[in-house]
Short mmCIF file of C-alpha atoms in Angstrom, two decimals:
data_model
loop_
_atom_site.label_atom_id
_atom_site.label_comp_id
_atom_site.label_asym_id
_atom_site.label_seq_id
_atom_site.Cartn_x
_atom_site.Cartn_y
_atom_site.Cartn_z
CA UNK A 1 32.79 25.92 -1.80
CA UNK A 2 33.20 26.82 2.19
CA UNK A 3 32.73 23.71 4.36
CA UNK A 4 30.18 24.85 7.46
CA UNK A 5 29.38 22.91 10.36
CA UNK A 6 26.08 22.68 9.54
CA UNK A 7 24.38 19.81 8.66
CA UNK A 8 21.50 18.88 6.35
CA UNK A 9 18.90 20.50 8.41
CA UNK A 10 20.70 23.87 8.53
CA UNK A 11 21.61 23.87 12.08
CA UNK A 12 25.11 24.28 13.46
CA UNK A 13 26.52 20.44 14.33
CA UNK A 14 27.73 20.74 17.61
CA UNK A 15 29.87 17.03 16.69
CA UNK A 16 32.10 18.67 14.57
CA UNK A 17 32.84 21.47 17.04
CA UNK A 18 36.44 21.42 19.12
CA UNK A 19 34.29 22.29 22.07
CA UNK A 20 32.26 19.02 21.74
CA UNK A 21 35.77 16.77 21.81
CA UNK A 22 38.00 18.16 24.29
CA UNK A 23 35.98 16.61 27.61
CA UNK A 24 36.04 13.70 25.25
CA UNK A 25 40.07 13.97 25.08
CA UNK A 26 40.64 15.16 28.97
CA UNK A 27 38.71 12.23 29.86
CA UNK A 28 40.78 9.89 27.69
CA UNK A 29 44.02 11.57 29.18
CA UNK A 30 42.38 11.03 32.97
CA UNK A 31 42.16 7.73 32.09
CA UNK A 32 45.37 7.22 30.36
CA UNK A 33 47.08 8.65 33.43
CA UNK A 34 45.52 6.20 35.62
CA UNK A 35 46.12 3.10 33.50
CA UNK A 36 49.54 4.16 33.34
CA UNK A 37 50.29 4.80 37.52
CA UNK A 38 48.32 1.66 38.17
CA UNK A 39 50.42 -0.31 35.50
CA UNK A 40 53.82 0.52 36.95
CA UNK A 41 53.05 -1.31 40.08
CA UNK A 42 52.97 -0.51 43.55
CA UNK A 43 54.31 2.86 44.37
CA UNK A 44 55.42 3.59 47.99
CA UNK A 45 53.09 6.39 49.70
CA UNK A 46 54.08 9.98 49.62
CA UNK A 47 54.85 10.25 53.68
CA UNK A 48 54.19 14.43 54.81
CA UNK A 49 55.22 15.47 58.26
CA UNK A 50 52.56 17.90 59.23
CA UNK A 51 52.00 19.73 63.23
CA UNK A 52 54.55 16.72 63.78
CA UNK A 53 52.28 13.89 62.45
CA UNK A 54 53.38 11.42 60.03
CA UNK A 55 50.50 10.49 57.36
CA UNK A 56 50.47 9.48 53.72
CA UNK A 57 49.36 12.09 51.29
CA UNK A 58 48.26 11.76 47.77
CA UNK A 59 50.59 11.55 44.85
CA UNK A 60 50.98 13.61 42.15
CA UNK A 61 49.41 11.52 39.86
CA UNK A 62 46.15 11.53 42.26
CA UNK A 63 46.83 16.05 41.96
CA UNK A 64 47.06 15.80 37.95
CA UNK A 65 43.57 13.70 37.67
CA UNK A 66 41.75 15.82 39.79
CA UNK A 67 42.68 18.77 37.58
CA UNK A 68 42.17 16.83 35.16
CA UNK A 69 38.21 15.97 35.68
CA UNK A 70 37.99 19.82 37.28
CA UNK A 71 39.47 20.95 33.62
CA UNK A 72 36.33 18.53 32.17
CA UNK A 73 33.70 19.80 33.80
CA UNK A 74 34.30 23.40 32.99
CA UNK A 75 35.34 22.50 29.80
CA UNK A 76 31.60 20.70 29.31
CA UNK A 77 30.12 23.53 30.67
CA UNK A 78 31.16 26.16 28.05
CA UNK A 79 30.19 23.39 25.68
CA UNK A 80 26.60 23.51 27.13
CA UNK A 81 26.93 27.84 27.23
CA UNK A 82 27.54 27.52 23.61
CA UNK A 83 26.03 24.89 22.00
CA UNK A 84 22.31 24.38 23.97
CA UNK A 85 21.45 27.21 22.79
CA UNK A 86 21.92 26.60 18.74
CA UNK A 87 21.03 23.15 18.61
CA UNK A 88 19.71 21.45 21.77
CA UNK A 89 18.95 17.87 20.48
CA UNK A 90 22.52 17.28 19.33
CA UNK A 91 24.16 19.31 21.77
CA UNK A 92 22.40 16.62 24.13
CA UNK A 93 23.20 13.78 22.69
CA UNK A 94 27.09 14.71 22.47
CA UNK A 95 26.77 16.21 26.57
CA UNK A 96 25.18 12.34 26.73
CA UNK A 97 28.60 11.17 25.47
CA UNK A 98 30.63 13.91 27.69
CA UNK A 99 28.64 12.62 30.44
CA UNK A 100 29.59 8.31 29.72
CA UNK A 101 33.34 9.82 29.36
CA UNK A 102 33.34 11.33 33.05
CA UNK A 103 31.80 8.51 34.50
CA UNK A 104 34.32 6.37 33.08
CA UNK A 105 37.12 8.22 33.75
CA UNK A 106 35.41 8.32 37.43
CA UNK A 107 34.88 4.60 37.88
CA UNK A 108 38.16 3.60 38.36
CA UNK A 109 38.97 6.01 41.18
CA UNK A 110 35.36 4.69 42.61
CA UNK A 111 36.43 0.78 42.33
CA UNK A 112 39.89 1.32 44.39
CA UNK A 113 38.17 3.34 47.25
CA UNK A 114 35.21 1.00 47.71
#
């Protein structure tokens, strides 16, 4: 018997697709990476002399989460290339839950600059 990703209806199941999880999993990471920087205390600001001005610049941690979320969004955008198409109702409802996983990953970033 070959196991499909279809479910009873006949459709394809965009939930048990790779494609589905990995904005899921960057998100996680973002927010893993954030817990983690803001867990090992105060850090001393990255000082850049630039034109002869002193200012603080981001860290690298700030770098990797922006690539991060960039990586997200594309990667829910192929999900919505491939899966809207098949099966719009589920693909939905998991770009709902791609959707909550940004946001989260967002607030924190939101809550320190405001």
């Amino acid at each position: 018997m070959v196991q499909t990703s279809s479910g009873l209806s006949g459709q394809p199941n965009p939930f048990r697709a790779v494609s589905g999880w990995i904005p899921l999993a960057l998100a996680a990471t973002a927010l893993a990476l954030l817990g983690g920087y803001l867990l090992t205390g105060p850090h001393t600001p990255n000082l850049v002399i630039e034109h002869g001005v002193t200012r603080e610049d981001e860290s690298a941690v700030a770098r990797l989460w922006q690539l991060l979320m960039l990586a997200q969004m594309l990667a829910i955008a192929i999900f919505a290339a491939i899966w809207l198409p098949k099966n719009p109702r589920a693909a939905g409802l998991m770009m709902g839950l791609q959707a909550i996983a940004f946001a989260l990953a967002a607030l924190p970033v939101y809550l320190l600059e405001h």
